[in-house]
């Protein structure tokens, strides 16, 4: 039974090497269970504790964008955040934003187009993308970028990056190479506009009136994990509507493995511990259509040698993948285009069955220099004076690795990779200058492409009637469709900001 | 923008050639809308019109298996069927049943194992299969087969077939090469046991009591498409429980394209017009967890030259794919292992952008001889005295096609296909004997792998609490998980019968 053996092996390999960093995932197994509602009956509270025009659930890119736009459209707004700190996953990522047609692209001599970005999104998304939404993200990405920079005061680097799956350099990175470089200016703007941000507020229930309109929420205040069924609840009225910018569920082991049984607790995640499914389930309960939930992305640039998202992804995406190589330590050879989309690369690493090693030289490391002290200190990235020493550290054949690097260097010089067709549009240089830097990589659950179905105005669609659910809007990772089978790197930020702003403008009109 | 052009092309190609047979899909656009329920509130009727221990929704393989087992466990049972005729998709297929370890396999000298079948299922399912459910289907397939043959009196052929994606011949086919060869004996048994079958009964609502137990249904009797919101409703009480064997939604263009936007109305389906989503949505409304809904299978053996499932799949699966070749008429060459799984083959056809041509010779056609008169009469399959004449008919190069067939014949004789690794375990013969037979093939939507989550006892899982929903059982295509990303051909029948019987036995105990 060779196929049998192979299948079992693949499954074992899939989970191998991931047991090192299960702490975060483990927490989610017990934390953030969905609240049990006694029946699916609508029931209005006797009295509302607070009233706003607009209630936004979630304080990441999407939620804060919606809140700012709704407030600017003269609505009273509150932002609810379940965690003790704002920002969710929006603060723990590399701060890369894919943008088409910016002045920075022009200054860098890059010619890009909406159709080129869409083609990249469709290729990674296997054509499962919702055509209108995907196009809107690409078309409005520069508007979102300029809103961040010119209205919010976000500082971006002047150099572009080329992320996996993009045919062209179009990733604009925040000055501090973190999503916090956008979240913090958003929080400041929200404060300046007088939008209250209430932390540790857990959504227990969306409340509909008799006509099926969402009119408010039942929440638990002073929330801590484990208190999901607390009876000390609080009622918040939303005169115009509720915007669910409640994120994805990559940390929720029980729920994610009901959609993809391979993603058990043995697989680590890049997400914060609050990335669970209770808000998604609550939207489904009131009639939302859950779409494409079984497409869950694994990040190929995550290291098993640190917890969560960590800092390795910044080194890998900006330095090693772009300006270096990724090899299978068993063969000391490359096995995939280091700039393929995330699904292609994650699947390729898993297929080797080995924790990959990504390498760059002293020139390549420059693009991630500011995270290097921490990565070296934490022994996630190591530095070596010679390729021989690097090979020895990872139990590789120095001879094969040197030959591999020489071969790769010849492709760089020829600007043509006949083996894996890596795009050399970032003026890549050969790997020659010591010291050499290396990191171990194994995929972690990163982004849930699926979510509730929305229309182009960020209104949530009712599964049975195909009409919109009055008073209910959603945006960001809590929605499905835009990315199809696989979200391209750095397209989450434009998606969240474009649809967050749309949701905020539309709920204010509701 | 070469990638851009490519993406647009792929999308165009994806839909090309399918506009010929949209009649069935077109109907579903208007018919079988979900009933609109005024609120999600539970409300018991003032009086029940009928009462049974067990109500089974759906009269295909799964529903009839459940009804027979529940009745044999001393419950009163009714079967509800929305259509004017019973059986649904279970009557329109080739009647193939994948079985491990049968006496027919032994008589044919085939050594098989549960692990070998599981390995095939996982390979096609891309590892997304629910491990316990997948194993149960393989383990209990022979029990299901013997129950059909020895208890129901189903007649099977003594020859095995090898279907795409199976590493071993394990497909047992009904005598009339149709699923009706199983459905009719099931209907007779149900009649003999005194189980009423009520046709034209449309499920409007599942009714829960205050404790969240499913206690019955609101239905529309004398149903016709377009009457989904009829107020002339009727209430049926289920003392022990309801078994939802309500099938998949491959005909439901609006709903399927919310999960996979490529599957627009331009894409035809093999399914009957009743394969829509309203029962799935109703289960979700009462708390079921919808899993893996975006995996929708396209049948690679469907012909654009006939409507619906038709008869071409029988010729393709039993004759042309096993004992012949499939070529791209643009190149006159093979492009995929004709016995790969359905997803691999359908994707490969779509990628060529051309309606494929599948060919076998006078010896190969024997395995599908009884459908040949109709296929020839309807001009779906054509016969030719020479390969040259065949090539001319399909505008192919006779020279290249002859060279292709000679090359393929040499692989058959060597029992080794170095190009596509086709498994030659069915004693394949070279393509030499006139007349030659050929059919045009383009994929049609065939099976929805996703559905509600059940446990190993066919009880429906509540999305929020992870407990079972009391009184609610599901089986067959209405459930998700067993097949993962792609159901192997002829594994639907054991799935439906194994889990239908489990549901019937368990609901009787409830």
mmCIF file with all atom_site columns, C-alpha atoms in Angstrom, chain A residues 88 169 360 497:
data_model
loop_
_atom_site.group_PDB
_atom_site.id
_atom_site.type_symbol
_atom_site.label_atom_id
_atom_site.label_alt_id
_atom_site.label_comp_id
_atom_site.label_asym_id
_atom_site.label_entity_id
_atom_site.label_seq_id
_atom_site.pdbx_PDB_ins_code
_atom_site.Cartn_x
_atom_site.Cartn_y
_atom_site.Cartn_z
_atom_site.occupancy
_atom_site.B_iso_or_equiv
_atom_site.pdbx_formal_charge
_atom_site.auth_seq_id
_atom_site.auth_comp_id
_atom_site.auth_asym_id
_atom_site.auth_atom_id
_atom_site.pdbx_PDB_model_num
ATOM 1 C CA . UNK A 1 88  ? -6.117 42.455 17.695 1.00 0.00 ? 88  UNK A CA 1
ATOM 2 C CA . UNK A 1 169 ? 6.590  45.308 -6.030 1.00 0.00 ? 169 UNK A CA 1
ATOM 3 C CA . UNK A 1 360 ? 20.226 35.571 3.167  1.00 0.00 ? 360 UNK A CA 1
ATOM 4 C CA . UNK A 1 497 ? -9.495 49.667 5.363  1.00 0.00 ? 497 UNK A CA 1
#
